[in-house]
Coordinates of N, CA, C and O in Angstrom, one line a residue:
M1 N 88.6 22.6 50.9 CA 87.2 22.5 50.5 C 86.9 21.2 50.0 O 87.5 20.6 49.1
R2 N 85.8 20.6 50.5 CA 85.4 19.2 50.1 C 84.4 19.4 48.9 O 83.5 20.1 48.9
T3 N 84.6 18.6 47.9 CA 83.8 18.7 46.7 C 82.8 17.5 46.6 O 82.0 17.4 45.7
D4 N 82.9 16.5 47.5 CA 82.0 15.4 47.5 C 80.8 15.5 48.4 O 80.5 14.5 49.1
T5 N 80.2 16.6 48.4 CA 79.0 16.8 49.2 C 77.8 16.0 48.6 O 77.6 16.0 47.4
Y6 N 77.0 15.5 49.5 CA 75.8 14.7 49.1 C 74.6 15.6 49.0 O 74.3 16.3 50.0
I7 N 74.0 15.7 47.9 CA 72.8 16.5 47.7 C 71.6 15.5 47.6 O 71.5 14.7 46.6
P8 N 70.7 15.5 48.6 CA 69.5 14.5 48.5 C 68.6 14.9 47.3 O 68.3 16.1 47.1
R9 N 68.2 14.0 46.6 CA 67.3 14.2 45.4 C 65.9 13.6 45.6 O 65.1 13.8 44.7
R10 N 65.6 13.0 46.7 CA 64.4 12.2 46.8 C 63.6 12.6 48.1 O 63.1 11.8 48.8
L11 N 63.5 13.9 48.4 CA 62.8 14.4 49.6 C 61.3 14.4 49.4 O 60.5 14.1 50.3
D12 N 60.8 14.6 48.2 CA 59.4 14.8 47.9 C 58.8 13.6 47.2 O 57.8 13.8 46.5
D13 N 59.3 12.4 47.4 CA 58.7 11.2 46.7 C 57.4 10.9 47.3 O 57.1 11.3 48.5
A14 N 56.5 10.3 46.6 CA 55.2 9.9 47.0 C 55.4 8.8 48.1 O 56.3 8.0 48.1
W15 N 54.4 8.7 49.0 CA 54.5 7.7 50.1 C 54.3 6.4 49.4 O 53.5 6.2 48.5
K16 N 55.0 5.4 50.0 CA 55.0 4.1 49.4 C 54.5 3.1 50.5 O 54.7 3.3 51.7
L17 N 53.9 2.0 50.0 CA 53.5 0.9 50.9 C 54.1 -0.3 50.2 O 53.5 -0.9 49.3
G18 N 55.3 -0.7 50.6 CA 56.0 -1.7 49.9 C 56.5 -1.1 48.5 O 57.2 -0.2 48.5
F19 N 56.1 -1.7 47.4 CA 56.4 -1.2 46.1 C 55.4 -0.3 45.5 O 55.6 0.3 44.5
W20 N 54.2 -0.3 46.2 CA 53.1 0.5 45.6 C 53.0 1.9 46.2 O 53.4 2.1 47.4
D21 N 52.5 2.9 45.4 CA 52.2 4.2 46.0 C 51.0 4.0 46.9 O 50.2 3.1 46.7
V22 N 50.8 4.9 47.8 CA 49.7 4.8 48.7 C 48.3 4.9 48.0 O 47.4 4.1 48.4
D23 N 48.2 5.7 47.0 CA 46.9 5.9 46.3 C 46.6 4.7 45.5 O 45.4 4.4 45.2
V24 N 47.6 3.9 45.1 CA 47.3 2.6 44.4 C 47.0 1.5 45.4 O 46.2 0.6 45.1
A25 N 47.7 1.5 46.5 CA 47.5 0.4 47.5 C 46.2 0.6 48.3 O 45.7 -0.3 48.9
A26 N 45.6 1.8 48.4 CA 44.5 2.1 49.2 C 43.2 1.3 48.8 O 42.5 0.7 49.7
P27 N 42.9 1.1 47.6 CA 41.8 0.3 47.2 C 41.9 -1.2 47.7 O 40.9 -1.8 48.1
V28 N 43.1 -1.7 47.6 CA 43.3 -3.1 48.0 C 43.2 -3.2 49.5 O 42.6 -4.2 50.0
L29 N 43.7 -2.3 50.3 CA 43.6 -2.3 51.7 C 42.2 -2.1 52.1 O 41.7 -2.8 53.1
F30 N 41.4 -1.2 51.5 CA 40.0 -1.0 51.8 C 39.2 -2.3 51.5 O 38.4 -2.7 52.3
A31 N 39.5 -2.9 50.4 CA 38.8 -4.1 50.0 C 39.1 -5.3 50.9 O 38.3 -6.1 51.3
F32 N 40.4 -5.3 51.4 CA 40.8 -6.3 52.4 C 40.0 -6.1 53.7 O 39.5 -7.1 54.2
F33 N 39.8 -4.9 54.1 CA 39.1 -4.6 55.3 C 37.6 -5.0 55.2 O 37.0 -5.6 56.0
I34 N 37.0 -4.6 54.1 CA 35.6 -4.9 53.8 C 35.4 -6.4 53.7 O 34.4 -7.0 54.2
G35 N 36.3 -7.1 53.0 CA 36.2 -8.5 52.9 C 36.4 -9.2 54.2 O 35.7 -10.3 54.5
Y36 N 37.2 -8.7 55.0 CA 37.4 -9.3 56.4 C 36.1 -9.2 57.2 O 35.7 -10.1 57.9
L37 N 35.5 -8.0 57.1 CA 34.3 -7.7 57.9 C 33.1 -8.6 57.4 O 32.2 -8.8 58.1
S38 N 33.2 -9.0 56.1 CA 32.0 -9.7 55.5 C 31.9 -11.1 56.2 O 30.7 -11.6 56.3
G39 N 33.0 -11.8 56.5 CA 32.9 -13.0 57.3 C 32.8 -14.3 56.5 O 32.9 -15.3 57.1
T40 N 32.7 -14.2 55.2 CA 32.7 -15.4 54.4 C 33.9 -15.4 53.4 O 34.4 -14.3 53.0
K41 N 34.3 -16.6 53.0 CA 35.5 -16.7 52.2 C 35.2 -16.2 50.7 O 36.0 -15.6 50.1
V42 N 34.0 -16.5 50.3 CA 33.6 -16.1 48.9 C 33.5 -14.6 48.8 O 34.1 -14.0 47.9
S43 N 32.9 -13.9 49.8 CA 32.8 -12.4 49.7 C 34.2 -11.8 49.9 O 34.5 -10.8 49.3
F44 N 35.0 -12.4 50.7 CA 36.4 -11.9 50.9 C 37.1 -12.0 49.6 O 37.8 -11.0 49.2
A45 N 37.0 -13.1 48.9 CA 37.7 -13.3 47.5 C 37.1 -12.3 46.5 O 37.9 -11.7 45.8
V46 N 35.8 -12.0 46.5 CA 35.2 -11.1 45.6 C 35.7 -9.7 45.9 O 36.0 -8.9 45.0
C47 N 35.8 -9.3 47.2 CA 36.3 -8.0 47.6 C 37.7 -7.8 47.2 O 38.1 -6.7 46.7
M48 N 38.5 -8.8 47.4 CA 39.9 -8.7 47.0 C 40.1 -8.6 45.5 O 41.0 -7.8 45.1
V49 N 39.4 -9.3 44.7 CA 39.5 -9.2 43.3 C 39.1 -7.8 42.8 O 39.7 -7.2 42.0
T50 N 38.0 -7.3 43.5 CA 37.5 -6.0 43.1 C 38.6 -4.9 43.5 O 38.8 -4.0 42.8
G51 N 39.2 -5.1 44.7 CA 40.2 -4.2 45.1 C 41.4 -4.2 44.2 O 42.0 -3.1 43.9
F52 N 41.9 -5.4 43.8 CA 43.0 -5.4 42.8 C 42.6 -4.8 41.5 O 43.4 -4.2 40.9
A53 N 41.4 -5.0 41.0 CA 40.9 -4.4 39.8 C 40.9 -2.9 39.8 O 41.4 -2.2 38.9
I54 N 40.4 -2.4 40.9 CA 40.4 -0.9 41.1 C 41.8 -0.4 41.2 O 42.1 0.7 40.6
S55 N 42.6 -1.1 41.9 CA 44.0 -0.7 42.1 C 44.7 -0.7 40.7 O 45.5 0.2 40.4
R56 N 44.5 -1.7 39.9 CA 45.1 -1.7 38.6 C 44.6 -0.6 37.7 O 45.3 0.0 36.9
W57 N 43.3 -0.3 37.8 CA 42.7 0.8 37.1 C 43.3 2.2 37.5 O 43.7 3.0 36.6
V58 N 43.5 2.4 38.8 CA 44.1 3.6 39.3 C 45.6 3.7 38.8 O 46.0 4.8 38.4
S59 N 46.3 2.6 38.8 CA 47.7 2.7 38.3 C 47.8 3.0 36.8 O 48.7 3.7 36.4
K60 N 46.9 2.4 36.0 CA 46.8 2.8 34.6 C 46.4 4.2 34.4 O 46.9 4.9 33.5
L61 N 45.5 4.7 35.2 CA 45.1 6.1 35.1 C 46.2 7.1 35.4 O 46.3 8.1 34.8
K62 N 47.0 6.7 36.4 CA 48.1 7.6 36.8 C 49.4 7.5 35.9 O 50.2 8.3 36.0
A63 N 49.4 6.5 35.0 CA 50.6 6.3 34.2 C 50.9 7.6 33.4 O 50.0 8.1 32.7
D64 N 52.2 8.0 33.3 CA 52.6 9.1 32.5 C 51.9 10.4 32.9 O 51.8 11.3 32.0
K65 N 51.6 10.6 34.2 CA 51.0 11.8 34.6 C 51.8 12.3 35.8 O 52.7 11.7 36.3
H66 N 51.5 13.5 36.3 CA 52.1 14.1 37.4 C 52.1 13.2 38.6 O 51.1 12.5 38.8
P67 N 53.1 13.1 39.5 CA 53.1 12.2 40.6 C 51.9 12.5 41.6 O 51.5 11.6 42.3
A68 N 51.4 13.7 41.7 CA 50.3 14.1 42.6 C 49.0 14.1 41.8 O 48.1 14.8 42.2
F69 N 48.9 13.3 40.7 CA 47.7 13.4 39.9 C 46.5 13.0 40.7 O 45.4 13.6 40.6
A70 N 46.6 12.0 41.6 CA 45.4 11.5 42.4 C 44.9 12.6 43.3 O 43.7 12.9 43.5
V71 N 45.9 13.4 43.9 CA 45.5 14.5 44.8 C 44.8 15.6 44.0 O 43.8 16.1 44.5
H72 N 45.3 15.9 42.9 CA 44.7 16.9 42.0 C 43.3 16.5 41.6 O 42.4 17.3 41.6
W73 N 43.2 15.2 41.2 CA 41.9 14.8 40.8 C 40.9 14.8 41.9 O 39.7 15.2 41.7
L74 N 41.3 14.4 43.1 CA 40.4 14.5 44.2 C 40.0 15.9 44.6 O 38.8 16.2 44.9
W75 N 40.9 16.9 44.4 CA 40.6 18.2 44.8 C 39.5 18.8 43.8 O 38.6 19.5 44.2
W76 N 39.6 18.4 42.5 CA 38.7 18.9 41.5 C 37.3 18.2 41.6 O 36.3 18.8 41.2
H77 N 37.2 17.0 42.1 CA 36.0 16.2 42.1 C 35.3 16.0 43.4 O 34.2 15.6 43.5
L78 N 36.0 16.3 44.5 CA 35.3 16.2 45.8 C 34.6 17.5 46.2 O 35.0 18.5 45.7
P79 N 33.5 17.4 47.0 CA 32.9 18.7 47.4 C 33.8 19.5 48.3 O 34.6 19.0 49.0
S80 N 33.5 20.8 48.2 CA 34.3 21.7 49.0 C 33.7 21.9 50.4 O 32.9 22.8 50.7
T81 N 34.1 21.0 51.3 CA 33.7 21.1 52.7 C 34.9 21.6 53.5 O 36.0 21.6 53.0
P82 N 34.7 22.0 54.7 CA 35.8 22.4 55.5 C 36.9 21.3 55.7 O 38.1 21.6 55.9
L83 N 36.5 20.0 55.6 CA 37.4 18.9 55.7 C 38.3 18.8 54.4 O 39.5 18.5 54.5
T84 N 37.7 19.1 53.2 CA 38.5 18.9 52.0 C 38.9 20.2 51.3 O 39.6 20.1 50.3
S85 N 38.5 21.3 51.8 CA 38.9 22.6 51.1 C 40.3 23.0 51.5 O 40.8 22.7 52.6
L86 N 41.0 23.6 50.6 CA 42.3 24.2 50.8 C 42.2 25.7 51.1 O 41.3 26.3 50.5
R87 N 43.1 26.2 51.9 CA 43.0 27.6 52.3 C 43.6 28.5 51.2 O 43.0 29.6 51.0
A88 N 44.6 28.2 50.5 CA 45.3 29.1 49.7 C 44.8 29.1 48.2 O 45.2 29.9 47.5
T89 N 43.9 28.2 47.9 CA 43.4 28.1 46.5 C 41.9 28.3 46.5 O 41.2 28.0 47.5
P90 N 41.4 28.8 45.4 CA 39.9 29.0 45.4 C 39.2 27.7 45.2 O 39.8 26.7 45.0
S91 N 37.9 27.7 45.5 CA 37.1 26.5 45.3 C 37.1 26.1 43.9 O 37.4 26.8 42.9
S92 N 36.8 24.8 43.7 CA 37.0 24.2 42.3 C 35.9 24.7 41.4 O 36.0 24.6 40.2
H93 N 34.8 25.3 41.9 CA 33.7 25.7 41.0 C 34.0 27.1 40.4 O 33.4 27.6 39.5
I94 N 35.1 27.8 40.9 CA 35.5 29.1 40.4 C 36.5 28.9 39.3 O 37.6 28.5 39.6
R95 N 36.1 29.1 38.1 CA 37.0 28.8 36.9 C 37.1 30.1 36.1 O 36.6 30.1 34.9
R96 N 37.6 31.1 36.6 CA 37.7 32.4 35.9 C 39.1 32.6 35.5 O 40.0 32.5 36.3
M97 N 39.3 33.1 34.3 CA 40.7 33.3 33.8 C 41.1 34.7 34.3 O 40.3 35.7 34.1
V98 N 42.3 34.8 34.8 CA 42.8 36.1 35.2 C 43.9 36.5 34.2 O 44.9 35.8 34.0
G99 N 43.7 37.7 33.5 CA 44.8 38.1 32.6 C 44.4 38.1 31.2 O 43.4 37.7 30.7

């Protein structure tokens, strides 16, 4: 009997883009895209600074919270459309205590 079996511990890690989580990197990528579409260097720089500021704000907001905090926040604050609604959970406007 072998006792040195490997047990993976990191199957459910959050998606990463380099060293950043995807939800922290998304504002920078979106700002990069908008700045590229703008066509001028000044507006590109403004968009990138804004993207980094929003990314920094999101990372501070997520600090010391659940790893899926951004997903939970989006579920509570986005409208319940067929695109964003979940099948197994009630809509976010139903806040009735059971029990």
